[in-house]
Each structure stands twice: as C-alpha cells, then as structure tokens.
Short mmCIF file of C-alpha atoms in Angstrom, two decimals:
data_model
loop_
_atom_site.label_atom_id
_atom_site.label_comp_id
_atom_site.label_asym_id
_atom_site.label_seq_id
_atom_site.Cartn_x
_atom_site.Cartn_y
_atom_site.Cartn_z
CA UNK M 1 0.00 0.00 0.00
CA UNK M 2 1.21 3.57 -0.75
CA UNK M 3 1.83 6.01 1.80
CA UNK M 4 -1.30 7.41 3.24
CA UNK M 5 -3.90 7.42 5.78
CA UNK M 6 -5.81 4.42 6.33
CA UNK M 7 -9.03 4.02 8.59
CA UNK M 8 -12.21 1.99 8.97
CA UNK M 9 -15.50 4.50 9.50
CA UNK M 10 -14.20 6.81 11.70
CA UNK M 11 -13.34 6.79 15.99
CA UNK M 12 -13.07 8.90 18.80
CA UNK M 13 -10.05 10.36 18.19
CA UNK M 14 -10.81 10.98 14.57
CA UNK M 15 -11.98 14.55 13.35
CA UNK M 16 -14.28 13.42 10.70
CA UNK M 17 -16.41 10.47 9.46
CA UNK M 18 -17.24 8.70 5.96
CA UNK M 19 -20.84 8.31 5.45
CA UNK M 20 -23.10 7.56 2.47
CA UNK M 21 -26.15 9.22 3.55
CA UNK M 22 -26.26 12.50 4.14
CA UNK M 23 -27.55 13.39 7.66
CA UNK M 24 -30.36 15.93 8.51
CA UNK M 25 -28.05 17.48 11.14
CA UNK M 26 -23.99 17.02 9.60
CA UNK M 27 -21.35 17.73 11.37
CA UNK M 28 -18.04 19.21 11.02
CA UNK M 29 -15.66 17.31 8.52
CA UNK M 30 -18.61 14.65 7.48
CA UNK M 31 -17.55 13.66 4.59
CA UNK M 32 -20.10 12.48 1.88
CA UNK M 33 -19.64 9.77 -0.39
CA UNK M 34 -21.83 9.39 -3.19
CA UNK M 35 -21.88 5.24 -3.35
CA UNK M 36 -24.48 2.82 -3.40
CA UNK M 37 -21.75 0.16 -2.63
CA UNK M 38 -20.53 -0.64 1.23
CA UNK M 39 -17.37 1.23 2.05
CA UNK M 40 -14.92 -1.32 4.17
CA UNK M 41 -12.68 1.58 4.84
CA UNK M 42 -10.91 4.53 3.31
CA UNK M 43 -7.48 5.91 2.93
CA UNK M 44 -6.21 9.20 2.24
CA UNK M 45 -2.74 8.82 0.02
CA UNK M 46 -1.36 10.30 -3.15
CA UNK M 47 -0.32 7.12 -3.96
CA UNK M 48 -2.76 4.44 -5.18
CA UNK M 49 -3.17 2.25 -2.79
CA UNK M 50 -3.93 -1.70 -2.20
CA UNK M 51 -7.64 -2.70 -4.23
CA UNK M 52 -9.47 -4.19 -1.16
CA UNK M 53 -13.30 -4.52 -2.41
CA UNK M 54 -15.41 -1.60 -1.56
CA UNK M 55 -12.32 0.46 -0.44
CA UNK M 56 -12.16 4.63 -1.08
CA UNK M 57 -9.24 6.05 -1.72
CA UNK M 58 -9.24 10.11 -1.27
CA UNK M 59 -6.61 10.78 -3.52
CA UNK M 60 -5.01 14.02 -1.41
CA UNK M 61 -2.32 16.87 -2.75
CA UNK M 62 -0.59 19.76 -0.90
CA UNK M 63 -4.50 22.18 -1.99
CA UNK M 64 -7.62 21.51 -1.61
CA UNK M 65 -11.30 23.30 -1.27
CA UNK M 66 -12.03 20.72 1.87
CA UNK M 67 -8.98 20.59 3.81
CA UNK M 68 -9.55 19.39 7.32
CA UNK M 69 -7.68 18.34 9.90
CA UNK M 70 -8.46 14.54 10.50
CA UNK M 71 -7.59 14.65 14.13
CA UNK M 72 -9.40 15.59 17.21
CA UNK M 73 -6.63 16.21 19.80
CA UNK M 74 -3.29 16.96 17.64
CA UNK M 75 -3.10 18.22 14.40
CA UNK M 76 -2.85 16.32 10.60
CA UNK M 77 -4.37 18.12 7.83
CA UNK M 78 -5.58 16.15 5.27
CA UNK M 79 -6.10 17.81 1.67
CA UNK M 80 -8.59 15.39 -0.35
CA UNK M 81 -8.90 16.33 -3.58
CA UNK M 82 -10.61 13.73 -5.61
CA UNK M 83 -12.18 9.89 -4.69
CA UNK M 84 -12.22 6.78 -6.27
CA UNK M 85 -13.89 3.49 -4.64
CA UNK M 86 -12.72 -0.21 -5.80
CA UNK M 87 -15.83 -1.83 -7.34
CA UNK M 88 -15.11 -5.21 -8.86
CA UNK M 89 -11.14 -4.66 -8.77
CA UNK M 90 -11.51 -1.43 -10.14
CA UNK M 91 -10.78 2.39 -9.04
CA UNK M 92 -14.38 4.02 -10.19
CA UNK M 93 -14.60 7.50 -9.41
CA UNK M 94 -16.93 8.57 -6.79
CA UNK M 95 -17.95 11.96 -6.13
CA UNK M 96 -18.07 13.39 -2.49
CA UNK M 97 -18.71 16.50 0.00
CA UNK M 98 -17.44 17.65 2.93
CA UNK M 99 -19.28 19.32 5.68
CA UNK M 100 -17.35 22.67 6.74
CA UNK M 101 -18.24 26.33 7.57
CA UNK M 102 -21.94 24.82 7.80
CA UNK M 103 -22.16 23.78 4.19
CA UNK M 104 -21.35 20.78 2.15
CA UNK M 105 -18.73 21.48 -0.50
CA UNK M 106 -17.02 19.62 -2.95
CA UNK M 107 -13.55 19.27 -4.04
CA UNK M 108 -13.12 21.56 -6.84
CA UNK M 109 -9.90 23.66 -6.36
CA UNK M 110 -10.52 27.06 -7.36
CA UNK M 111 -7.88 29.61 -8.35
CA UNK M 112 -10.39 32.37 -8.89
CA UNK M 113 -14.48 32.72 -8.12
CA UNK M 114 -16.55 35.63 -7.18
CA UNK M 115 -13.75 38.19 -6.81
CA UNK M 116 -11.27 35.76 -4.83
CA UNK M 117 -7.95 35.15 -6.10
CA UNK M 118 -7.45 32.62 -3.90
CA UNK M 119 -4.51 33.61 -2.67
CA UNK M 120 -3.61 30.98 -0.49
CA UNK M 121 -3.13 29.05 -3.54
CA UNK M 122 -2.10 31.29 -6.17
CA UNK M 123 -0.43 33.61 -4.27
CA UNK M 124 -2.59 36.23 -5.90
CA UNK M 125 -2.47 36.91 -9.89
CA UNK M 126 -0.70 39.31 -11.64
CA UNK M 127 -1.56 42.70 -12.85
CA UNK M 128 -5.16 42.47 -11.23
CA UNK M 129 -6.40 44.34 -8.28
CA UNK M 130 -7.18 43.01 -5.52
CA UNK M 131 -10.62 43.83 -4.95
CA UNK M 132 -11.32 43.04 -8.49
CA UNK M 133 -14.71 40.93 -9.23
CA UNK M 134 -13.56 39.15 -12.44
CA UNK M 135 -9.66 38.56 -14.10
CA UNK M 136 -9.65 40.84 -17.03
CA UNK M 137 -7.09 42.90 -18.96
CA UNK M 138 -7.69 45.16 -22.09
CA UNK M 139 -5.63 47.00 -24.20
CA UNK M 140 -6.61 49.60 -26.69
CA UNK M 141 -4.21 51.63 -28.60
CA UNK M 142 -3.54 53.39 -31.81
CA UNK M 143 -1.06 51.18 -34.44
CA UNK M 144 1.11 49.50 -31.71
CA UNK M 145 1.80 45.39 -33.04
CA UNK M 146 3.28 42.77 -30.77
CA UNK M 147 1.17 44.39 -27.47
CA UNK M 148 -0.07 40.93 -25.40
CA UNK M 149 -1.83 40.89 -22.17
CA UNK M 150 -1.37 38.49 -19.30
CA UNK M 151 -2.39 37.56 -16.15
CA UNK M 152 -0.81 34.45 -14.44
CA UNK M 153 -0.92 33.15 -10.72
CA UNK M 154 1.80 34.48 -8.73
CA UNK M 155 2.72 31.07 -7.10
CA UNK M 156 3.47 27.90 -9.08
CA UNK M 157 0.78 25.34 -7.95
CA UNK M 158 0.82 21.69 -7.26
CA UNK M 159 -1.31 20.18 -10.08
CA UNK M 160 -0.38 16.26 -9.47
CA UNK M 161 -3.89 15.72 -8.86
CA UNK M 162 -5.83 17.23 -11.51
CA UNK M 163 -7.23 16.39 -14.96
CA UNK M 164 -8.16 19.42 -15.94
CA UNK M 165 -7.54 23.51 -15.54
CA UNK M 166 -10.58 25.33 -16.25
CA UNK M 167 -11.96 28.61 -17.21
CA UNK M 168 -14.93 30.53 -17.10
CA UNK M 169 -15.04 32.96 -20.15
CA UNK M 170 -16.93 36.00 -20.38
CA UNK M 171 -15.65 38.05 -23.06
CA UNK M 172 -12.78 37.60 -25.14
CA UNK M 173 -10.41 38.35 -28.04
CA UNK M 174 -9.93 35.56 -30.32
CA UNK M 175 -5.92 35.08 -29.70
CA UNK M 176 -7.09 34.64 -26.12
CA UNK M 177 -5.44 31.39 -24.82
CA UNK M 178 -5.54 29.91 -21.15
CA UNK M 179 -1.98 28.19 -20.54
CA UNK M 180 -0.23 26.10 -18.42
CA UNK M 181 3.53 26.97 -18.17
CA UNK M 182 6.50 25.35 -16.01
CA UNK M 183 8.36 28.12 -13.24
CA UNK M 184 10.27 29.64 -15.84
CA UNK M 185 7.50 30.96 -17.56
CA UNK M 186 7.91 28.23 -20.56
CA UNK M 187 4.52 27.17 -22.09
CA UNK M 188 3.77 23.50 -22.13
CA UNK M 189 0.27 23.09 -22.58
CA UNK M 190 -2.56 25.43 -23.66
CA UNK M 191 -5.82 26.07 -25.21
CA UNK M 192 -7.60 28.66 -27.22
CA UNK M 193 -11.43 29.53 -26.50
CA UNK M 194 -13.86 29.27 -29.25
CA UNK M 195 -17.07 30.93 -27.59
CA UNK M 196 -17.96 32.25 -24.29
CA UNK M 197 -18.60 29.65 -21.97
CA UNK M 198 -16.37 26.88 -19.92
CA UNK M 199 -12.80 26.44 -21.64
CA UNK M 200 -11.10 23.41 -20.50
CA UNK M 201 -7.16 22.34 -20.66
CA UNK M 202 -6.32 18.93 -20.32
CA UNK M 203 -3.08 18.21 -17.62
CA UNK M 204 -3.42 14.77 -16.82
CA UNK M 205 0.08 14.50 -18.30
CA UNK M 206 1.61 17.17 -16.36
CA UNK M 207 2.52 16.56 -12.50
CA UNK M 208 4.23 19.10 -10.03
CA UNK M 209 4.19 22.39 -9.76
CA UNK M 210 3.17 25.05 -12.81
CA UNK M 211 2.13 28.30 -12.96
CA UNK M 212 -1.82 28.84 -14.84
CA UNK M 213 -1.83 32.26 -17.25
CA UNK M 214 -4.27 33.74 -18.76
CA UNK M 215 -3.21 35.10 -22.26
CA UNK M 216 -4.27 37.51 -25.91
CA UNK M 217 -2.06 39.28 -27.93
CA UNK M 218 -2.84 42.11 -29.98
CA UNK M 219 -4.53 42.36 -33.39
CA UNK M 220 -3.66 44.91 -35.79
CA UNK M 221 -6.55 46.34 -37.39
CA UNK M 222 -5.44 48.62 -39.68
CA UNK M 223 -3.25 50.55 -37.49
CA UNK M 224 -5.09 50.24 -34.90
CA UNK M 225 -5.01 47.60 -31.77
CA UNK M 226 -7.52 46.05 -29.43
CA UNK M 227 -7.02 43.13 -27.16
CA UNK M 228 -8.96 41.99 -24.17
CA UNK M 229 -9.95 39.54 -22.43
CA UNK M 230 -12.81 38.48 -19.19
CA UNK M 231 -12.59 35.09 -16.64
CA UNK M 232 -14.85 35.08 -14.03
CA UNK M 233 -13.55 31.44 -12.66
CA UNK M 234 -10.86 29.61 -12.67
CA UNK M 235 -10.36 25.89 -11.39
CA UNK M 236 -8.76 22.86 -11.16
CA UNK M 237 -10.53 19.62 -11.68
CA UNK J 1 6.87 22.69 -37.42
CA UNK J 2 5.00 20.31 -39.42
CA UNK J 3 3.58 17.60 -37.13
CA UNK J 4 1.53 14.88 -38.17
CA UNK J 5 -1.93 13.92 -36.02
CA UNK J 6 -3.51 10.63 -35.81
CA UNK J 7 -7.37 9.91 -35.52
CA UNK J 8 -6.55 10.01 -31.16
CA UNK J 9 -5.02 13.69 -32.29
CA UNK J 10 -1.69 12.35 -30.94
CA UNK J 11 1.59 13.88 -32.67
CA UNK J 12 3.98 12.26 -34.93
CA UNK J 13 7.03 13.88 -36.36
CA UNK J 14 6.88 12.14 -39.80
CA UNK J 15 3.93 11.23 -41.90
CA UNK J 16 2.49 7.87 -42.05
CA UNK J 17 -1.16 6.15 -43.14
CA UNK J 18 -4.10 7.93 -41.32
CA UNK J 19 -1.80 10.75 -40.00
CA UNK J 20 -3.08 14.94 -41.01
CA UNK J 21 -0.20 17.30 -41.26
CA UNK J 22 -0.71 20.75 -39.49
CA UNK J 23 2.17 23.11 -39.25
CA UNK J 24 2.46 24.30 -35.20
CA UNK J 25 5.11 26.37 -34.04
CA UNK J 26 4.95 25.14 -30.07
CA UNK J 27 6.98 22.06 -31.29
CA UNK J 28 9.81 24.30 -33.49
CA UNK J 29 12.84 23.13 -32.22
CA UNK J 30 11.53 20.17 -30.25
CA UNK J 31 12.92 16.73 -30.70
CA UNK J 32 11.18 13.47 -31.60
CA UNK J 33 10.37 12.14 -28.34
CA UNK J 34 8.60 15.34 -26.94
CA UNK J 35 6.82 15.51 -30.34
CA UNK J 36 5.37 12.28 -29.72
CA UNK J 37 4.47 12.77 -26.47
CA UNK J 38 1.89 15.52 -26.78
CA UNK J 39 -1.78 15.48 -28.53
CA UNK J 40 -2.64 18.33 -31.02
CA UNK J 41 -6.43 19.42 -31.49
CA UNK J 42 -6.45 21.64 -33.93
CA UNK J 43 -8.87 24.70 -34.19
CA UNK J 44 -12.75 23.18 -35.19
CA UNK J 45 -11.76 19.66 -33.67
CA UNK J 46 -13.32 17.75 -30.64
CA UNK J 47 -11.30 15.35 -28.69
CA UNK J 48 -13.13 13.20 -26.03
CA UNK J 49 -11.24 11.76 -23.23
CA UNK J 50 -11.50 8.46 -21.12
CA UNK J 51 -13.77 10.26 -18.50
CA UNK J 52 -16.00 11.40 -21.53
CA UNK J 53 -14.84 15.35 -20.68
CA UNK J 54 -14.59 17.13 -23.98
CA UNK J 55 -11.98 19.22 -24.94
CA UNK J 56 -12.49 21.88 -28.76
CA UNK J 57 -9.14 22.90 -30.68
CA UNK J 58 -7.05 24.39 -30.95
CA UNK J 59 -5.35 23.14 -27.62
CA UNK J 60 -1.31 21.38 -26.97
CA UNK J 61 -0.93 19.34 -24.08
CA UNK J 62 1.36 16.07 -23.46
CA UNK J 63 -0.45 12.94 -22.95
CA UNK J 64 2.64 11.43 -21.74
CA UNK J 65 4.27 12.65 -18.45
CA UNK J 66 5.84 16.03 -18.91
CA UNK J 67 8.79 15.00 -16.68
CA UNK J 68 10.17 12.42 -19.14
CA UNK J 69 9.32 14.53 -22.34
CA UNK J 70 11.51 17.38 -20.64
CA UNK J 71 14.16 15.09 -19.46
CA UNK J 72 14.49 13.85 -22.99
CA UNK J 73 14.37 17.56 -24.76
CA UNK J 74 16.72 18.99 -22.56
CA UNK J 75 19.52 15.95 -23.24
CA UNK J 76 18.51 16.29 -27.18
CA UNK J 77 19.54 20.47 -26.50
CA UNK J 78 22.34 19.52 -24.70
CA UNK J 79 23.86 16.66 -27.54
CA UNK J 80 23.24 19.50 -30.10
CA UNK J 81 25.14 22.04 -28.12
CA UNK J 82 28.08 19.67 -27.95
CA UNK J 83 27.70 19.52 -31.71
CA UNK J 84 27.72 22.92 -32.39
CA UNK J 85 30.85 23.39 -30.01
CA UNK J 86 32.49 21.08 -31.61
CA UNK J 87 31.70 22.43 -35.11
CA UNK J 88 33.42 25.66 -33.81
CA UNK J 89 36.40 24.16 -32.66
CA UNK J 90 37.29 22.41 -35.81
CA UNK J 91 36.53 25.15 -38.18
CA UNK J 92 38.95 27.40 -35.75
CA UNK J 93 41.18 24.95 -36.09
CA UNK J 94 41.25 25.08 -40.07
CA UNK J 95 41.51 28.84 -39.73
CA UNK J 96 44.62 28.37 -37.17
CA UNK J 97 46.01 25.91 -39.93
CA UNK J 98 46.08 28.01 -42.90
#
C-alpha cells in the first residue's frame, strides 16, 4: 500500500467520518460519499493504494477546497482532492462533499471565483487588483503590433492531482489562450477559447508544480489595436 | 513545425497512413520524443477523453508525463550544443592551420 492514511468508519479520536447518507443534522468534517456500494474503509494517500473490495481512496495533494484536519486532539491536515472506490477490482470515481463552515462542499480547487484570487493558492495573480470581481485585462491603442496581455498566478501550484484547468469565459479576443507553463514561464500546454462559456485544458500528463496564465495578444486592425480579455472562474478539476 | 496527427489527435514527427499534417510552431525546435508525447487538437476539432470530458481545438498538451518529455528535450539540446561546439572548434582549427 502507498503512503497514506488508512481508517475503517471513523473513531473517537478521529476529526471526521465517511458516510453515504447524508444526515439531517452534519457535522463538522462529514464527509459524503456518493456510493451505493458498502465502504470497508478509506485511505487518504497520493499514492494508489492496495484494491481491497469496496475500499475509497481520497486521492489528497498539498490544496484543496475541503482541507480538514483529521484529528481531534493533535493536528494532521488532510487535503482530499478527488475519490475513487474499488468496485469489482476497479478504481471508479466517486464523487463526495465535505461538511465545513456549515455547508457541504465539494472538491473543486478554485484559483479564482466571485472576486477571490485565492490567494492561499495562487499567491494572488498578476496585474489584477485586488478587490477586483472578475480577471480581465484590455488594451486599446492606436497602431502599436506585438502588445499581449497576461495575467498568471503568482505562485506555481501543485497540479499532481488534476485532470483538468478550467476557465470561465466572459468576453474575449480571439488570440485569447488559457496556458499552463513550467516556473520559468515556458509554455507547455494550452488552449484557445472558441465561444464564451467553460474552456477546458487537459493536464493529466503534467505533474508538479506550474504556474496557470491567462493570455491575448494584440490584433492589428489597420493601425489600430484592441485586445482583451474576461474570466470570471478559474479551477482545477 | 509540421507535425503529423492521428485519428486520437496524438503527434507524430513524420507522416504515415491515417496521420493529417498541421504546421504548429509550439513544437519548433523540439525533438522526436517530446513531439510524440503531446496530442494536437487543432482549431474546429473535438477530442473526447476516457472520462468522456470534452476538450475543442485548438489546444497542446502532453499525454505522456511532462517530466520524461523534458528530461528527454533537454539531453537532445544539450547533444546538439556539444555539436555545435564542436563544429566551432574544428573550423577554428582550419583557420589556425592556414
């Protein structure tokens, strides 16, 4: 078995509990699972663990939207970020909440949503203020070529975990790319949007720590040059 | 760079049966091995993955880990460099010569 956290249903000196029905009265750290099949027990690891029939694994990274400290007395903090339960010898994926700040939430990892840059994670993003309600950069100018606009997170973030990097776009130019790039700065993986709406970047093959950026460069329209761009989320999935 | 995509949009540095040339310059410079380990959906294309999430061109991203394919670009820059160095020192040599 990997490294990792391994219990049965919870104890007293536990700070949580797996359950599969959601209670009319939750309590802090409950943590939902979304099965019709009998849990035996859980483990919390990056690594995959041992397939023991009916087992979840909480695959868990350095970020997550439901950290939690699993104990009651000392302190481990636990950062589940996706879950996957071993049905006939196999990892299926199984979605789950968490009860915390009197709400169930799930394991999305944002980067930016309703104004919040998420700064523990990103460590803020670049050229945006802080108060600002949505990530967007525009440029207007008479016959300059070559301008580009960018915003990108200011810390490199642990993406192990994730399948996806998405974005919610509101408005934008059509050189407007969202990227993934390594802690130099280099590009290795990016997409263009084609409409307003959810853009999605695949990074299942990309583990460790990269920086997200937002991206447009300028177009030239006959000596004259507009570029913009609007996100109003961005996430991890 | 001229790469070549396959019907699972995954790159190929020289053409073969079933393969679509598109010319993207993310991969100028980039040797075989990283070629190949990335998937190109060009602009007006869908690709599907194994969880059934769908993804619309034009996007770049490796479908092999990023580790090796950087590992493997890096020693292809650094055999190159040792080329080039080389190809300087002989042709100062033949100017020293003469």
């Amino acid at each position: 078995m990997g490294k990792g956290f391994k219990h049965g249903a919870g104890g007293t000196s536990l700070n949580y509990k797996v359950i599969t029905v959601k209670p009319s009265s939750p309590k802090a750290n409950d943590i939902w699972v979304n099965t019709s099949k009998k849990i035996t027990d859980h483990v919390f690891s990056l690594e995959e663990p041992a397939k023991v029939e009916g087992r979840v694994w909480f695959l868990t990274t350095t970020i997550s939207t439901v950290k939690f400290n699993a104990l009651k007395k000392n302190t481990i903090i636990v950062y589940p970020t996706s879950a996957k339960q071993c049905v006939n010898g196999n990892w299926i994926d199984v979605p789950f909440q968490t009860w915390i700040d009197g709400a169930w939430k799930e394991a999305y990892t944002y980067l930016f949503r309703s104004g919040d840059q998420c700064t523990d994670i990103t460590g803020g993003w670049s050229d945006i203020e802080p108060n600002a309600a949505v990530l967007s950069r525009h440029y207007a100018a008479a016959s300059e070529d070559g301008k580009t606009i960018d915003t990108c997170t200011a810390n490199a973030i642990d993406i192990t975990s994730f399948k996806r990097v998405n974005a919610q776009v509101a408005s934008y130019d059509e050189t407007f790319r969202l990227i993934v790039t390594d802690t130099a700065g280099n590009e290795v993986a990016s997409v263009q949007a084609t409409a307003p709406g959810i853009v999605s970047l695949d990074i299942s093959g990309l583990s460790g720590l990269y920086k997200i950026k937002l991206y447009a460069s300028a177009n030239d329209y006959g000596g004259y040059v507009n570029v913009e761009f609007t996100v109003s989320e961005v996430w991890l999935s | 760079m001229t790469v070549y995509i396959d019907k699972d949009f995954k790159c190929h540095a020289s053409e073969s049966a079933g393969t679509t040339a598109f010319d993207v310059p993310f991969f100028d410079d980039k040797c075989v091995a990283f070629i190949e380990g990335y998937r190109y959906i060009p602009k007006g294309h869908i690709w599907v993955d194994s969880d059934g999430c769908v993804f619309f061109g034009e996007m770049i991203a490796p479908w092999k880990d990023y580790r090796e394919l950087d590992v493997m670009q890096r020693e292809y820059e650094k055999k190159l460099l040792a080329e080039y160095e080389q190809l300087i020192n002989d042709l100062y040599s033949e100017v020293a010569a003469e």
